[in-house]
Coordinates of C-alpha atoms in Angstrom, one line a residue:
X365 CA 34.7 -173.5 43.7
X366 CA 31.6 -170.8 44.2
X367 CA 28.1 -171.9 43.0
X368 CA 26.4 -169.9 41.2
X369 CA 23.4 -168.5 43.0
X370 CA 19.5 -167.6 42.4
X371 CA 17.4 -165.8 45.3
X372 CA 14.4 -165.2 43.2
X373 CA 11.2 -167.1 43.3
X374 CA 10.7 -165.5 40.4
X375 CA 13.3 -167.3 38.5
X376 CA 11.8 -170.6 39.4
X377 CA 8.5 -171.3 36.9
X378 CA 7.9 -174.5 37.7
X379 CA 7.3 -173.9 41.2
X380 CA 3.7 -174.0 42.5
X381 CA 2.0 -171.1 43.7
X382 CA 1.1 -172.6 46.8
X383 CA 4.6 -173.7 47.7
X384 CA 5.6 -169.9 47.1
X385 CA 2.5 -168.7 49.7
X386 CA 3.9 -171.2 52.1
X387 CA 6.9 -169.7 51.8
X388 CA 5.9 -165.9 52.3
X389 CA 3.6 -166.9 55.1
X390 CA 6.7 -169.2 56.9
X391 CA 8.7 -165.6 56.4
X392 CA 5.7 -163.7 57.9
X393 CA 5.7 -166.2 60.9
X394 CA 9.3 -166.1 60.7
X395 CA 9.1 -162.4 61.6
X396 CA 6.2 -162.1 64.1
X397 CA 8.2 -160.4 67.3
X398 CA 7.8 -162.1 70.3
X399 CA 7.4 -165.4 72.0
X400 CA 4.8 -167.6 69.9
X401 CA 4.2 -170.9 70.1
X402 CA 6.3 -172.3 67.6
X403 CA 7.0 -176.2 66.2
X404 CA 9.9 -178.0 65.7
X405 CA 9.3 -178.5 62.4
X406 CA 8.8 -174.8 61.8
X407 CA 12.0 -174.0 63.9
X408 CA 14.3 -176.3 61.7
X409 CA 12.6 -174.7 58.8
X410 CA 13.4 -171.2 59.4
X411 CA 16.8 -172.4 60.7
X412 CA 17.4 -173.4 57.3
X413 CA 16.3 -170.1 56.0
X414 CA 18.5 -168.4 58.1
X415 CA 21.5 -170.5 57.4
X416 CA 21.2 -169.5 53.7
X417 CA 20.2 -166.0 53.7
X418 CA 23.8 -165.7 56.0
X419 CA 25.9 -168.1 53.7
X420 CA 25.8 -168.8 50.0
X421 CA 27.4 -172.0 50.2
X422 CA 24.7 -174.0 52.4
X423 CA 22.3 -175.6 50.0
X424 CA 19.8 -178.1 50.6
X425 CA 18.8 -181.6 48.8
X426 CA 17.5 -184.9 49.3
X427 CA 14.1 -186.9 48.0
X428 CA 10.8 -184.7 47.5
X429 CA 12.5 -181.4 49.7
X430 CA 12.1 -179.4 47.0
X431 CA 8.5 -179.2 45.0
X432 CA 6.7 -181.1 47.8
X433 CA 9.1 -179.6 50.4
X434 CA 10.0 -183.4 52.0
X435 CA 8.0 -185.8 53.4
X436 CA 7.4 -184.6 57.0
X437 CA 7.2 -180.3 55.2
X438 CA 10.5 -179.4 57.3
X439 CA 12.1 -178.4 53.6
X440 CA 8.8 -176.3 52.5
X441 CA 9.2 -173.1 50.9
X442 CA 13.5 -173.6 50.8
X443 CA 13.2 -174.1 46.6
X444 CA 10.4 -171.1 46.0
X445 CA 12.5 -168.4 48.4
X446 CA 16.2 -169.5 47.0
X447 CA 15.8 -171.5 43.7
X448 CA 16.3 -174.8 42.3
X449 CA 20.5 -174.4 42.7
X450 CA 20.2 -173.7 46.0
X451 CA 17.3 -176.6 47.4
X452 CA 16.6 -179.4 44.3
X453 CA 15.0 -182.5 44.5
X454 CA 17.4 -185.9 44.3
X455 CA 16.6 -189.7 43.0
X456 CA 15.9 -192.2 45.2
X457 CA 19.7 -193.5 45.8
X458 CA 20.7 -192.4 49.2
X459 CA 24.6 -193.1 48.7
X460 CA 24.2 -191.2 45.9
X461 CA 23.1 -188.4 48.2
X462 CA 25.3 -188.8 50.3
X463 CA 28.2 -189.5 47.7
X464 CA 27.8 -185.9 46.2
X465 CA 27.4 -183.8 49.2
X466 CA 30.9 -185.0 49.9
X467 CA 32.2 -183.9 46.8
X468 CA 30.3 -180.6 47.3
X469 CA 31.8 -180.3 50.9
X470 CA 35.2 -181.1 49.8
X471 CA 35.0 -178.4 47.3
X472 CA 33.9 -175.4 49.9
X473 CA 30.3 -175.8 50.3
X474 CA 28.0 -176.9 52.9
X475 CA 25.4 -179.5 52.2
X476 CA 22.3 -179.9 54.2
X477 CA 20.9 -183.3 52.8
X478 CA 18.0 -185.2 53.9
X479 CA 17.7 -189.0 54.6
X480 CA 13.9 -189.3 54.5
X481 CA 13.4 -191.9 57.2
X482 CA 16.1 -193.7 59.8
X483 CA 15.6 -196.8 58.1
X484 CA 16.1 -195.1 54.5
X485 CA 19.7 -193.8 55.6
X486 CA 21.1 -197.6 55.5
X487 CA 22.2 -197.4 51.5
X488 CA 24.4 -194.5 52.6
X489 CA 25.6 -195.9 55.6
X490 CA 29.2 -197.3 53.9
X491 CA 29.6 -193.5 52.3
X492 CA 28.6 -192.2 55.3
X493 CA 31.0 -194.5 57.2
X494 CA 34.0 -194.7 55.1
X495 CA 34.4 -191.2 53.5
X496 CA 31.9 -188.9 55.5
X497 CA 33.4 -189.9 58.8
X498 CA 37.0 -190.4 58.2
X499 CA 37.7 -187.5 56.0
X500 CA 39.2 -185.1 57.8
X501 CA 41.5 -187.7 59.8
X502 CA 42.4 -189.5 56.1
X503 CA 43.6 -186.0 54.9
X504 CA 45.7 -185.3 57.7
X505 CA 44.0 -181.9 58.7
X506 CA 44.2 -180.6 55.5
X507 CA 40.3 -181.4 54.3
X508 CA 37.0 -180.5 55.9
X509 CA 33.5 -182.1 55.6
X510 CA 31.0 -179.2 56.4
X511 CA 27.8 -180.8 55.9
X512 CA 24.6 -182.0 57.7
X513 CA 22.9 -185.3 57.1
X514 CA 19.0 -185.1 58.6
X515 CA 17.5 -188.0 59.3
X516 CA 14.2 -188.0 61.1
X517 CA 14.0 -191.2 63.3
X518 CA 12.5 -192.9 66.4
X519 CA 8.8 -194.3 66.3
X520 CA 5.9 -192.7 68.0
X521 CA 4.4 -192.1 64.2
X522 CA 2.4 -195.2 63.7
X523 CA 4.7 -196.2 61.3
X524 CA 6.2 -199.4 60.4
X525 CA 9.4 -201.2 60.1
X526 CA 11.9 -199.1 58.1
X527 CA 10.5 -195.9 58.7
X528 CA 10.7 -195.7 63.2
X529 CA 14.5 -196.6 63.3
X530 CA 16.7 -195.4 66.9
X531 CA 19.5 -195.8 64.5
X532 CA 21.8 -193.5 66.4
X533 CA 24.0 -195.7 68.0
X534 CA 25.0 -196.8 64.3
X535 CA 26.6 -192.9 64.2
X536 CA 27.8 -192.5 67.5
X537 CA 30.2 -195.7 67.5
X538 CA 31.8 -194.0 64.0
X539 CA 35.2 -191.9 65.0
X540 CA 34.5 -188.6 62.9
X541 CA 30.5 -187.8 63.2
X542 CA 28.8 -185.3 65.6
X543 CA 25.7 -186.3 66.4
X544 CA 23.3 -184.2 67.1
X545 CA 19.4 -185.1 68.6
X546 CA 17.2 -181.6 69.7
X547 CA 14.2 -182.5 72.1
X548 CA 12.6 -178.9 72.0
X549 CA 11.9 -176.2 69.3
X550 CA 14.7 -173.7 70.7
X551 CA 17.4 -176.2 70.6
X552 CA 16.3 -177.9 66.8
X553 CA 17.0 -174.0 65.9
X554 CA 20.1 -173.3 67.8
X555 CA 21.4 -177.0 67.0
X556 CA 21.0 -177.2 63.1
X557 CA 22.5 -174.0 62.9
X558 CA 25.0 -174.9 64.8
X559 CA 25.3 -178.4 62.6
X560 CA 25.2 -176.2 59.6
X561 CA 28.0 -174.0 60.4
X562 CA 30.3 -177.1 61.7
X563 CA 33.5 -177.9 60.0
X564 CA 33.0 -181.7 60.7
X565 CA 30.1 -183.8 59.4
X566 CA 26.9 -184.1 61.6
X567 CA 24.1 -186.7 61.7
X568 CA 21.4 -184.5 62.9
X569 CA 19.0 -187.0 64.2
X570 CA 15.5 -185.5 64.4
X571 CA 12.6 -187.2 66.4
X572 CA 10.0 -187.1 63.8
X573 CA 7.4 -187.7 66.7
X574 CA 8.3 -184.0 68.0
X575 CA 7.7 -182.5 64.5
X576 CA 4.8 -181.3 66.0
X577 CA 5.0 -180.3 69.1
X578 CA 4.9 -176.8 70.1
X579 CA 6.9 -174.4 72.0
X580 CA 6.9 -170.8 73.2
X581 CA 9.9 -169.7 71.1
X582 CA 10.9 -165.9 69.7
X583 CA 12.4 -167.4 66.7
X584 CA 13.8 -163.5 65.3
X585 CA 15.4 -163.5 68.8
X586 CA 17.2 -166.8 68.8
X587 CA 18.6 -166.0 65.3
X588 CA 20.2 -162.9 67.0
X589 CA 21.3 -164.4 69.8
X590 CA 23.1 -167.5 67.8
X591 CA 24.6 -165.1 65.4
X592 CA 26.3 -162.6 67.7
X593 CA 27.3 -166.1 69.9
X594 CA 28.9 -167.3 66.5
X595 CA 30.3 -163.6 66.0
X596 CA 32.0 -164.0 69.1
X597 CA 32.9 -167.5 68.5
X598 CA 30.8 -169.2 71.5
X599 CA 29.5 -172.4 70.9
X600 CA 27.1 -174.4 73.2
X601 CA 28.0 -177.6 71.4
X602 CA 28.3 -180.8 73.4
X603 CA 26.7 -178.9 76.0
X604 CA 23.3 -181.1 78.1
X605 CA 20.6 -179.6 79.7
X606 CA 18.8 -180.1 82.7
X607 CA 15.2 -179.5 81.8
X608 CA 13.9 -180.2 85.4
X609 CA 15.5 -179.7 88.8
X610 CA 15.4 -182.5 91.1
X611 CA 16.7 -184.2 94.3
X612 CA 16.2 -188.1 94.8
X613 CA 17.3 -189.3 90.8
X614 CA 17.8 -188.1 87.9
X615 CA 16.4 -189.1 84.1
X616 CA 18.9 -188.8 81.6
X617 CA 17.1 -188.4 77.9
X618 CA 17.6 -187.4 74.6
X619 CA 15.8 -186.8 71.6
X620 CA 12.2 -188.5 71.5
X621 CA 12.6 -189.7 75.4
X622 CA 12.8 -186.3 76.7
X623 CA 9.2 -185.7 76.6
X624 CA 8.3 -189.0 78.4
X625 CA 11.1 -188.3 81.3
X626 CA 9.4 -185.0 81.8
X627 CA 6.1 -186.3 82.4
X628 CA 7.1 -189.1 84.2
X629 CA 9.1 -186.4 86.7
X630 CA 6.0 -184.7 87.1
X631 CA 3.9 -188.2 87.9
X632 CA 6.5 -188.7 90.7
X633 CA 6.2 -185.1 91.7
X634 CA 2.5 -185.6 92.9
X635 CA 3.9 -188.8 95.1
X636 CA 6.1 -186.9 96.8
X637 CA 9.3 -187.6 95.1
X638 CA 11.5 -185.0 92.8
X639 CA 13.3 -186.3 89.8
X640 CA 15.8 -184.4 88.1
X641 CA 15.8 -184.7 84.3
X642 CA 18.9 -184.1 81.7
X643 CA 19.0 -183.4 78.0
X644 CA 21.5 -184.8 76.6
X645 CA 21.3 -182.8 73.4
X646 CA 24.6 -183.8 71.6
X647 CA 25.2 -187.7 72.1
X648 CA 28.7 -186.7 70.5
X649 CA 30.1 -184.6 71.8
X650 CA 28.6 -185.8 75.3
X651 CA 28.4 -183.3 77.7
X652 CA 30.1 -185.6 81.0
X653 CA 30.2 -182.4 82.8
X654 CA 26.2 -181.5 83.4
X655 CA 25.2 -185.3 83.6
X656 CA 27.8 -186.4 86.3
X657 CA 27.0 -183.0 88.2
X658 CA 23.5 -184.1 88.5
X659 CA 24.2 -187.9 89.2
X660 CA 26.3 -187.0 91.8
X661 CA 23.7 -184.2 93.4
X662 CA 20.7 -187.3 93.5
X663 CA 23.0 -190.5 94.0
X664 CA 20.7 -192.5 91.6
X665 CA 19.8 -192.5 87.9
X666 CA 18.0 -194.1 85.2
X667 CA 18.7 -193.6 81.2
X668 CA 15.8 -193.1 78.9
X669 CA 15.7 -194.1 74.8
X670 CA 13.5 -195.2 72.4
X671 CA 16.6 -197.4 71.0
X672 CA 17.2 -201.1 71.7
X673 CA 19.5 -201.1 74.7
X674 CA 22.1 -204.0 74.0
X675 CA 25.2 -202.0 72.7
X676 CA 23.7 -198.8 73.0
X677 CA 24.1 -195.0 73.7
X678 CA 21.9 -195.4 76.9
X679 CA 25.1 -198.3 77.7
X680 CA 27.4 -196.1 76.9
X681 CA 25.4 -193.5 79.2
X682 CA 25.4 -195.7 82.0
X683 CA 29.2 -197.0 81.9
X684 CA 30.5 -193.2 81.6
X685 CA 28.5 -192.2 84.6
X686 CA 29.5 -195.2 86.5
X687 CA 33.3 -194.7 85.8
X688 CA 32.7 -191.0 87.2
X689 CA 29.9 -191.1 89.8
X690 CA 30.7 -194.7 91.3
X691 CA 31.2 -193.3 95.2
X692 CA 28.0 -191.1 94.9
X693 CA 26.0 -193.8 93.6
X694 CA 23.4 -195.1 96.0
X695 CA 21.7 -198.1 93.4
X696 CA 22.8 -199.2 90.0
X697 CA 21.7 -197.2 87.4
X698 CA 19.0 -198.8 85.5
X699 CA 17.5 -198.5 81.6
X700 CA 14.6 -197.9 80.4
X701 CA 14.7 -198.6 76.4
X702 CA 13.2 -199.9 73.5
X703 CA 13.2 -203.6 73.8
X704 CA 16.0 -205.6 71.4
X705 CA 13.0 -206.8 69.2
X706 CA 12.5 -205.4 65.4
X707 CA 10.3 -202.5 65.1
X708 CA 6.6 -203.7 65.7
X709 CA 3.5 -202.8 64.0
X710 CA 1.7 -199.7 64.7
X711 CA -0.6 -200.9 67.4
X712 CA 1.7 -202.6 69.1
X713 CA 4.3 -199.6 69.9
X714 CA 2.8 -198.5 72.7
X715 CA 4.4 -201.3 74.3
X716 CA 7.6 -200.9 73.1
X717 CA 8.1 -197.3 73.4
X718 CA 9.7 -196.1 76.7
X719 CA 6.8 -194.9 78.8
X720 CA 5.6 -193.3 82.2
X721 CA 4.7 -196.4 83.6
X722 CA 8.3 -198.1 83.0
X723 CA 10.3 -194.7 83.6
X724 CA 8.5 -194.6 87.5
X725 CA 8.8 -198.8 87.6
X726 CA 12.6 -198.6 87.1
X727 CA 13.0 -195.4 89.9
X728 CA 11.3 -197.2 92.1
X729 CA 13.5 -200.1 91.5
X730 CA 16.1 -197.9 92.7
X731 CA 16.3 -199.5 96.3
X732 CA 15.2 -196.8 97.7
X733 CA 14.9 -199.1 101.0
X734 CA 18.7 -198.2 101.5

């Protein structure tokens, strides 16, 4: 099935001139030469622009993603640039959004849908678990499901319950789903492009408190590098990154917890302790090799995550590291996570979220006297 494509803003008289100007501004910024301060929000937006330019089967839809550009403006300008057939608003019905995406993916499209907020995705959970995750296996590989479900997740924005859940463990536990979570603008661009190009469904978990964090990034160079690697059939999928080198202990983090881990490592350095930071990047598939190599080098590890600690991704990481590094460990692996309570009120979230002090307390407890 090949959709009819409209790529001109002139075909959309109902798109506001302000949105059209935003799209033009975004395109100009994306085309600027050399590394520039780029937000994660901008990197994600540009990744979708480039993917939609490169492949006419890619389309974006969800609640308020069209005219408004999304609650966090991640899809800003896409409707103006590509038309309402390729970026459009849907009713407030998450199960319907995902169900429609399943049908589109089966019929040759590459839908990218937004769940708006983490806990808003729960009405679509049955669709995700029963159909999105199982379609490829159910059809003995005959039917692929190339679709991306973007989920702004985790806390740190002063939001209330239902707006700050860390729901990655639900999806990581569900066989058949890939689970990505970037922590930098450059990774956000590359990983979203990889997710859109994947023939398997991807839960793309976006740390919303990092949307406006900035890194020096050359978006055009990123595009050239990514597309060159894609042409060669090479991918960085499933590869963790050593975000900071160290020798005394390893801090293992992903998504929204990576900046806290880096801040803790910087604080520890002032006290004469060298901490390595590993950014998981993709929870599924998981890079055991990079994580285990770091822990074998340092002999100690702390896993950091905003999500609840019980029956979580952090639990799985501890288990995998222990199985692979038992004889190298000088102390039990520690975890610093969100507490096992519903997400607290905004004024209390700083007590709940893993911070530098809690991380350093865990590091201090790694049996250094031995």
